[in-house]
Short mmCIF file of C-alpha atoms in Angstrom, two decimals:
data_model
loop_
_atom_site.label_atom_id
_atom_site.label_comp_id
_atom_site.label_asym_id
_atom_site.label_seq_id
_atom_site.Cartn_x
_atom_site.Cartn_y
_atom_site.Cartn_z
CA UNK A 12 -21.78 10.79 0.65
CA UNK A 13 -20.93 13.98 -2.15
CA UNK A 14 -17.00 14.03 -1.09
CA UNK A 15 -16.93 10.72 -1.59
CA UNK A 16 -18.47 10.62 -5.42
CA UNK A 17 -15.95 14.01 -5.48
CA UNK A 18 -12.94 12.01 -4.97
CA UNK A 19 -13.84 9.05 -6.38
CA UNK A 20 -13.98 11.32 -9.31
CA UNK A 21 -11.27 13.06 -9.23
CA UNK A 22 -9.20 9.17 -8.59
CA UNK A 23 -10.65 7.70 -11.11
CA UNK A 24 -13.13 8.96 -13.52
CA UNK A 25 -11.02 11.27 -14.28
CA UNK A 26 -7.73 10.20 -15.40
CA UNK A 27 -9.99 7.91 -17.60
CA UNK A 28 -12.08 9.76 -18.82
CA UNK A 29 -8.61 12.45 -20.45
CA UNK A 30 -6.80 9.39 -21.02
CA UNK A 31 -10.45 7.92 -23.16
CA UNK A 32 -10.52 11.84 -24.59
CA UNK A 33 -6.72 11.96 -26.19
CA UNK A 34 -6.67 8.72 -27.81
CA UNK A 35 -9.88 10.00 -29.26
CA UNK A 36 -8.74 12.87 -30.45
CA UNK A 37 -5.65 12.12 -31.93
CA UNK A 38 -6.29 8.49 -33.77
CA UNK A 39 -6.48 9.47 -37.64
CA UNK A 40 -9.93 9.18 -38.25
CA UNK A 41 -11.85 9.96 -34.65
CA UNK A 42 -13.33 6.93 -33.50
CA UNK A 43 -14.84 6.46 -30.94
CA UNK A 44 -15.00 2.73 -31.14
CA UNK A 45 -11.81 2.53 -31.91
CA UNK A 46 -10.45 5.06 -29.15
CA UNK A 47 -12.25 2.64 -25.88
CA UNK A 48 -10.82 -0.86 -27.74
CA UNK A 49 -7.39 0.94 -27.01
CA UNK A 50 -8.59 1.85 -23.70
CA UNK A 51 -9.03 -0.97 -22.83
CA UNK A 52 -6.16 -2.78 -24.78
CA UNK A 53 -4.32 -0.40 -22.58
CA UNK A 54 -5.54 -1.53 -18.83
CA UNK A 55 -6.02 -5.45 -19.57
CA UNK A 56 -0.98 -4.58 -21.16
CA UNK A 57 -1.24 -2.53 -17.31
CA UNK A 58 -2.66 -5.57 -15.69
CA UNK A 59 -1.26 -8.39 -17.27
CA UNK A 60 2.04 -9.31 -14.68
CA UNK A 61 -0.83 -9.40 -12.34
CA UNK A 62 -3.38 -11.76 -14.56
CA UNK A 63 -0.41 -14.04 -15.20
CA UNK A 64 0.78 -14.68 -11.71
CA UNK A 65 -3.04 -15.88 -10.39
CA UNK A 66 -3.16 -17.99 -13.79
CA UNK A 67 0.05 -20.20 -13.42
CA UNK A 68 -1.66 -20.69 -9.22
CA UNK A 69 -5.20 -21.49 -10.74
CA UNK A 70 -3.22 -23.75 -13.28
CA UNK A 71 -0.75 -25.57 -10.88
CA UNK A 72 -4.12 -25.43 -8.41
CA UNK A 73 -5.44 -28.17 -11.05
CA UNK A 74 -2.74 -30.59 -11.19
CA UNK A 75 -2.27 -30.71 -7.43
CA UNK A 76 -6.95 -31.23 -7.50
CA UNK A 77 -6.36 -35.22 -6.00
CA UNK A 78 -4.21 -33.72 -2.68
CA UNK A 79 -6.35 -31.57 -2.23
CA UNK A 80 -9.39 -33.79 -2.42
CA UNK A 81 -7.50 -35.82 -0.21
CA UNK A 82 -6.42 -33.09 2.55
CA UNK A 83 -9.98 -32.70 2.22
CA UNK A 84 -11.13 -36.13 3.04
CA UNK A 85 -8.47 -36.39 6.33
CA UNK A 86 -9.62 -32.82 7.90
CA UNK A 87 -13.26 -34.16 7.71
CA UNK A 88 -14.75 -30.36 7.13
CA UNK A 89 -13.16 -28.82 9.54
CA UNK A 90 -12.34 -26.11 8.07
CA UNK A 91 -9.37 -24.62 10.04
CA UNK A 92 -7.06 -28.02 10.13
CA UNK A 93 -8.11 -28.19 6.43
CA UNK A 94 -6.70 -24.68 5.00
CA UNK A 95 -3.64 -25.62 8.29
CA UNK A 96 -3.19 -28.52 5.33
CA UNK A 97 -3.62 -27.02 2.91
CA UNK A 98 -1.51 -24.12 3.69
CA UNK A 99 1.55 -26.25 3.83
CA UNK A 100 0.50 -28.28 1.52
CA UNK A 101 0.96 -25.28 -1.21
CA UNK A 102 4.30 -23.85 1.04
CA UNK A 103 5.30 -27.66 0.35
CA UNK A 104 5.02 -27.75 -3.76
CA UNK A 105 6.15 -24.24 -3.91
CA UNK A 106 2.94 -22.52 -5.36
CA UNK A 107 0.99 -19.58 -4.31
CA UNK A 108 -2.33 -20.32 -5.73
CA UNK A 109 -4.24 -17.41 -3.92
CA UNK A 110 -5.95 -14.10 -5.51
CA UNK A 111 -5.52 -11.38 -2.63
CA UNK A 112 -8.41 -9.08 -1.10
CA UNK A 113 -7.13 -6.59 -2.07
CA UNK A 114 -6.16 -6.54 -5.71
CA UNK A 115 -9.93 -7.73 -5.77
CA UNK A 116 -11.66 -5.11 -4.78
CA UNK A 117 -9.54 -2.23 -5.68
CA UNK A 118 -10.81 -3.40 -8.70
CA UNK A 119 -14.03 -2.46 -8.58
CA UNK A 120 -13.71 1.54 -7.92
CA UNK A 121 -11.82 0.87 -11.71
CA UNK A 122 -15.31 -0.88 -12.84
CA UNK A 123 -17.86 1.71 -11.45
CA UNK A 124 -15.01 4.66 -13.05
CA UNK A 125 -15.11 3.04 -16.76
CA UNK A 126 -18.79 2.84 -16.11
CA UNK A 127 -18.97 6.58 -15.73
CA UNK A 128 -17.20 7.55 -18.07
CA UNK A 129 -18.88 5.68 -20.87
CA UNK A 130 -21.87 6.97 -19.48
CA UNK A 131 -21.06 10.23 -18.81
CA UNK A 132 -18.77 10.33 -22.37
CA UNK A 133 -22.18 9.22 -25.08
CA UNK A 134 -24.75 11.06 -23.35
CA UNK A 135 -24.45 14.45 -22.14
CA UNK A 136 -21.65 16.80 -24.13
CA UNK A 137 -21.89 19.09 -21.01
CA UNK A 138 -20.99 17.68 -18.34
CA UNK A 139 -18.16 16.35 -19.72
CA UNK A 140 -16.78 19.33 -20.81
CA UNK A 141 -15.90 20.14 -17.02
CA UNK A 142 -14.42 17.19 -16.50
CA UNK A 143 -11.71 16.88 -19.19
CA UNK A 144 -8.30 18.77 -18.44
CA UNK A 145 -7.45 21.35 -19.99
CA UNK A 146 -4.89 20.32 -22.39
CA UNK A 147 -7.25 17.26 -23.46
CA UNK A 148 -9.85 20.14 -24.69
CA UNK A 149 -7.65 22.24 -26.36
CA UNK A 150 -7.12 19.48 -29.22
CA UNK A 151 -8.95 20.60 -32.65
CA UNK A 152 -11.22 17.64 -31.84
CA UNK A 153 -12.54 17.90 -29.13
CA UNK A 154 -13.05 21.88 -28.83
CA UNK A 155 -14.90 21.27 -32.20
CA UNK A 156 -17.18 18.44 -30.01
CA UNK A 157 -17.44 20.92 -26.97
CA UNK A 158 -18.93 23.81 -29.24
CA UNK A 159 -20.68 22.03 -31.10
CA UNK A 160 -22.84 19.31 -28.48
CA UNK A 161 -24.80 17.88 -32.04
CA UNK A 162 -21.69 16.81 -33.67
CA UNK A 163 -21.06 14.50 -31.77
CA UNK A 164 -21.50 10.48 -32.50
CA UNK A 165 -19.74 8.36 -30.50
CA UNK A 166 -19.12 4.95 -33.40
CA UNK A 167 -17.55 1.78 -33.78
CA UNK A 168 -16.33 2.20 -37.42
CA UNK A 169 -19.14 4.69 -38.30
CA UNK A 170 -21.33 1.29 -37.30
CA UNK A 171 -22.18 0.64 -34.17
CA UNK A 172 -23.84 3.94 -32.30
CA UNK A 173 -21.69 3.65 -29.19
CA UNK A 174 -23.60 5.60 -26.76
CA UNK A 175 -27.45 3.35 -27.05
CA UNK A 176 -27.52 -0.85 -26.43
CA UNK A 177 -26.43 -2.86 -29.53
CA UNK A 178 -27.87 -6.06 -29.00
CA UNK A 179 -25.51 -7.22 -31.30
CA UNK A 180 -22.61 -6.36 -29.39
CA UNK A 181 -24.27 -7.58 -26.20
CA UNK A 182 -24.24 -11.57 -27.70
CA UNK A 183 -20.83 -11.20 -28.67
CA UNK A 184 -20.02 -10.09 -25.00
CA UNK A 185 -21.96 -13.14 -24.00
CA UNK A 186 -20.09 -15.20 -26.21
CA UNK A 187 -15.74 -14.48 -25.62
CA UNK A 188 -17.22 -14.00 -21.94
CA UNK A 189 -18.95 -17.58 -22.19
CA UNK A 190 -15.39 -19.30 -24.30
CA UNK A 191 -13.12 -17.23 -21.63
CA UNK A 192 -14.77 -19.13 -18.57
CA UNK A 193 -15.01 -22.29 -20.16
CA UNK A 194 -11.04 -22.12 -20.65
CA UNK A 195 -10.32 -22.01 -17.16
CA UNK A 196 -13.29 -24.19 -16.49
CA UNK A 197 -11.49 -27.93 -14.70
CA UNK A 198 -11.30 -30.87 -16.67
CA UNK A 199 -14.89 -33.12 -16.68
CA UNK A 200 -14.29 -36.02 -15.46
CA UNK A 201 -16.68 -38.91 -17.06
CA UNK A 202 -19.06 -39.97 -13.94
CA UNK A 203 -18.77 -37.92 -11.98
CA UNK A 204 -21.43 -36.16 -9.75
CA UNK A 205 -19.58 -34.03 -7.18
CA UNK A 206 -21.21 -31.48 -6.30
CA UNK A 207 -18.50 -28.43 -6.60
CA UNK A 208 -17.84 -30.22 -10.71
CA UNK A 209 -21.43 -28.45 -11.24
CA UNK A 210 -22.05 -25.64 -10.19
CA UNK A 211 -18.75 -25.25 -11.55
CA UNK A 212 -20.63 -26.47 -14.95
CA UNK A 213 -23.89 -24.05 -13.96
CA UNK A 214 -21.43 -21.40 -13.88
CA UNK A 215 -20.17 -21.89 -17.16
CA UNK A 216 -23.35 -20.52 -19.00
CA UNK A 217 -24.85 -17.68 -15.33
CA UNK A 218 -22.14 -15.71 -16.26
CA UNK A 219 -21.86 -15.11 -19.90
CA UNK A 220 -26.29 -15.49 -19.86
CA UNK A 221 -25.27 -12.16 -17.02
CA UNK A 222 -23.55 -10.71 -18.90
CA UNK A 223 -25.86 -10.12 -22.11
CA UNK A 224 -29.13 -9.92 -19.90
CA UNK A 225 -26.48 -6.52 -17.83
CA UNK A 226 -25.49 -5.48 -21.22
CA UNK A 227 -28.71 -6.00 -22.99
CA UNK A 228 -29.78 -1.83 -21.97
CA UNK A 229 -26.85 -0.11 -21.64
CA UNK A 230 -24.65 2.12 -23.75
CA UNK A 231 -22.50 -0.41 -25.89
CA UNK A 232 -18.94 0.78 -25.55
CA UNK A 233 -19.35 -1.02 -22.35
CA UNK A 234 -20.15 -4.50 -24.61
CA UNK A 235 -17.50 -3.20 -25.91
CA UNK A 236 -14.44 -2.94 -23.29
CA UNK A 237 -16.39 -5.94 -21.76
CA UNK A 238 -15.71 -7.92 -25.29
CA UNK A 239 -11.95 -6.80 -25.97
CA UNK A 240 -11.17 -7.36 -22.31
CA UNK A 241 -12.07 -11.24 -22.53
CA UNK A 242 -11.22 -11.16 -26.31
CA UNK A 243 -6.99 -10.21 -24.28
CA UNK A 244 -7.77 -12.98 -21.66
CA UNK A 245 -8.55 -15.89 -23.92
CA UNK A 246 -5.13 -14.70 -25.41
CA UNK A 247 -3.34 -14.39 -22.28
CA UNK A 248 -4.92 -17.87 -20.98
CA UNK A 249 -3.95 -19.81 -24.51
CA UNK A 250 -0.19 -18.57 -23.95
CA UNK A 251 -0.41 -19.43 -20.70
CA UNK A 252 -1.39 -22.40 -20.89
CA UNK A 253 0.62 -23.75 -23.88
CA UNK A 254 4.56 -22.95 -21.41
CA UNK A 255 2.70 -24.89 -19.13
CA UNK A 256 2.32 -27.20 -21.26
CA UNK A 257 5.78 -26.90 -22.52
CA UNK A 258 7.35 -27.16 -19.60
CA UNK A 259 6.12 -30.30 -18.32
CA UNK A 260 7.04 -31.89 -22.16
CA UNK A 261 10.95 -30.74 -21.33
CA UNK A 262 11.27 -31.89 -17.15
CA UNK A 263 9.67 -35.14 -19.19
CA UNK A 264 13.24 -35.04 -22.28
CA UNK A 265 15.91 -34.59 -19.48
CA UNK A 266 14.34 -36.62 -17.28
CA UNK A 267 14.36 -39.94 -19.55
CA UNK A 268 17.59 -38.73 -21.59
CA UNK A 269 19.39 -38.84 -17.41
CA UNK A 270 16.53 -41.75 -16.59
CA UNK A 271 19.30 -41.67 -12.71
CA UNK A 272 16.27 -41.45 -10.18
CA UNK A 273 16.90 -37.81 -9.72
CA UNK A 274 14.41 -35.51 -11.30
CA UNK A 275 15.34 -32.29 -12.33
CA UNK A 276 13.79 -29.01 -10.02
CA UNK A 277 11.59 -27.61 -11.58
CA UNK A 278 12.32 -24.17 -11.44
CA UNK A 279 11.59 -22.52 -9.10
CA UNK A 280 9.02 -19.47 -8.18
CA UNK A 281 10.30 -17.12 -6.82
CA UNK A 282 10.12 -17.86 -2.46
CA UNK A 283 7.95 -14.39 -0.98
CA UNK A 284 9.38 -14.15 2.60
CA UNK A 285 7.35 -11.44 4.09
CA UNK A 286 6.51 -11.82 7.15
CA UNK A 287 2.32 -12.19 6.77
CA UNK B 7 -25.08 -0.84 14.28
CA UNK B 8 -23.35 -4.17 15.15
CA UNK B 9 -26.18 -5.49 13.35
CA UNK B 10 -26.63 -3.11 10.54
CA UNK B 11 -22.62 -4.58 9.60
CA UNK B 12 -22.80 -7.40 10.36
CA UNK B 13 -26.04 -8.74 8.24
CA UNK B 14 -24.70 -6.51 5.76
CA UNK B 15 -21.32 -8.91 5.85
CA UNK B 16 -23.54 -11.99 5.24
CA UNK B 17 -25.01 -10.25 2.65
CA UNK B 18 -22.37 -10.03 1.22
CA UNK B 19 -20.85 -13.35 0.92
CA UNK B 20 -24.63 -15.02 -0.30
CA UNK B 21 -24.25 -12.88 -3.23
CA UNK B 22 -21.10 -11.92 -4.14
CA UNK B 23 -17.98 -12.81 -2.60
CA UNK B 24 -15.98 -15.30 -4.67
CA UNK B 25 -15.74 -17.73 -1.48
CA UNK B 26 -18.97 -18.35 0.37
CA UNK B 27 -21.61 -17.20 -2.29
CA UNK B 28 -22.75 -17.94 -6.08
CA UNK B 29 -19.20 -16.65 -7.28
CA UNK B 30 -18.00 -19.74 -5.66
CA UNK B 31 -18.05 -21.88 -8.10
CA UNK B 32 -15.10 -19.16 -10.26
CA UNK B 33 -13.42 -20.16 -7.85
CA UNK B 34 -13.30 -24.14 -6.57
CA UNK B 35 -9.90 -23.92 -4.61
CA UNK B 36 -11.17 -20.76 -2.46
CA UNK B 37 -9.97 -16.82 -3.39
CA UNK B 38 -8.69 -15.32 0.10
CA UNK B 39 -5.55 -16.40 0.84
CA UNK B 40 -6.03 -16.53 4.27
CA UNK B 41 -8.38 -18.61 6.62
CA UNK B 42 -10.93 -17.46 8.25
CA UNK B 43 -11.69 -15.07 4.85
CA UNK B 44 -11.50 -11.68 4.53
CA UNK B 45 -14.98 -10.63 5.08
CA UNK B 46 -15.68 -13.75 7.72
CA UNK B 47 -12.74 -12.22 10.03
CA UNK B 48 -14.42 -9.25 9.46
CA UNK B 49 -17.55 -10.62 10.70
CA UNK B 50 -16.03 -12.02 13.24
CA UNK B 51 -13.46 -9.27 14.52
CA UNK B 52 -16.82 -6.84 14.90
CA UNK B 53 -19.08 -9.83 16.83
CA UNK B 54 -16.21 -9.84 18.87
CA UNK B 55 -15.09 -6.32 19.62
CA UNK B 56 -17.31 -3.75 18.84
CA UNK B 57 -17.98 -2.06 15.43
CA UNK B 58 -15.35 0.82 15.70
CA UNK B 59 -12.40 -1.56 16.55
CA UNK B 60 -13.99 -4.27 14.56
CA UNK B 61 -14.05 -2.27 11.50
CA UNK B 62 -10.77 -1.56 11.94
CA UNK B 63 -9.68 -4.90 11.88
CA UNK B 64 -11.02 -5.23 8.69
CA UNK B 65 -9.90 -3.00 7.37
CA UNK B 66 -6.80 -4.24 8.48
CA UNK B 67 -6.51 -7.22 6.93
CA UNK B 68 -7.47 -6.56 3.66
CA UNK B 69 -4.73 -4.96 3.91
CA UNK B 70 -2.82 -7.66 5.16
CA UNK B 71 -3.99 -9.90 1.69
CA UNK B 72 -1.83 -9.19 -1.08
CA UNK B 73 0.33 -10.63 -2.70
CA UNK B 74 3.15 -10.29 -0.77
CA UNK B 75 1.79 -10.99 2.65
CA UNK B 76 2.36 -14.99 3.00
CA UNK B 77 -1.49 -17.28 2.97
CA UNK B 78 -1.87 -17.49 6.97
CA UNK B 79 -4.92 -19.24 9.48
CA UNK B 80 -5.25 -15.94 10.87
CA UNK B 81 -6.96 -15.74 14.30
CA UNK B 82 -6.47 -12.10 15.15
CA UNK B 83 -9.70 -10.67 15.40
CA UNK B 84 -10.28 -12.53 18.44
CA UNK B 85 -10.06 -10.11 21.98
CA UNK B 86 -6.64 -9.52 24.03
CA UNK B 87 -4.53 -11.04 20.61
CA UNK B 88 -3.60 -7.01 19.79
#
């Protein structure tokens, strides 16, 4: 167990921690809050292609909803048959709707690492200096903090203390989370009593509330990280949804112009032909 | 050992799993690209092949669960298929 923790520290925690302190040490004004925002943005933009792909898939799934419901009815609860038929349907429509377990699992050590980074960097300057690489430690600003730990005052615009819980930031994280989840929720069909749709509705509230509840007691750097993540996701979702709408419009216009029976083929997704 | 593993996978499915537990609502069309899902596959693999081989099969399955692999109905946890 000891060695696993050590390995995680070296592979995940240390690089993130050093990146954070590199940013902290070089940006003008040396605002810890700004450094957290920049680090978050770097992480999110690095993951952009992956998230974009997933969003495109989810969007297409929403359009396929009636077909999917039909398949579910036909298979009459036989899960294996249902999956088989759904996979054929997706192949036919050339969409790859699925997320995958491996990328999702890889995010866990990353999240835990960030937690340690913020926990350590906001509490224990001594333990921290042991984890910093030599070039980072020799940055003049970082050097002065290590020599004089009491001068370390991580804050956002010298307004919110990053080391202690902040209720406004926790609430802000919850609100941005709500908007982010709400944007993705399938459109409500009026009068429908689909239990799954109701469960989704519940989730729209449960998730943000859980976020606030957890963030309430954590160093404010974490809800700040979470808020920035949500804001970037919201922007990304907005851009991708608009792209989809424009693509649909184009298809409509072209088909009107040609007014032939042959519809133009929609843009093909890159065929993934690796063996499963 | 076998029971501990199966019970902990079951606990994961009821709570954190985006395919089985309360998070299912966020992914109404399913999360895992294969059938059965990774956790279900591993559970069945352990029940069929014992802790050691089952866990190994589970790891191999998670490795196969990435965007570059075509979704499939994957019944390779059964004894004698590999």
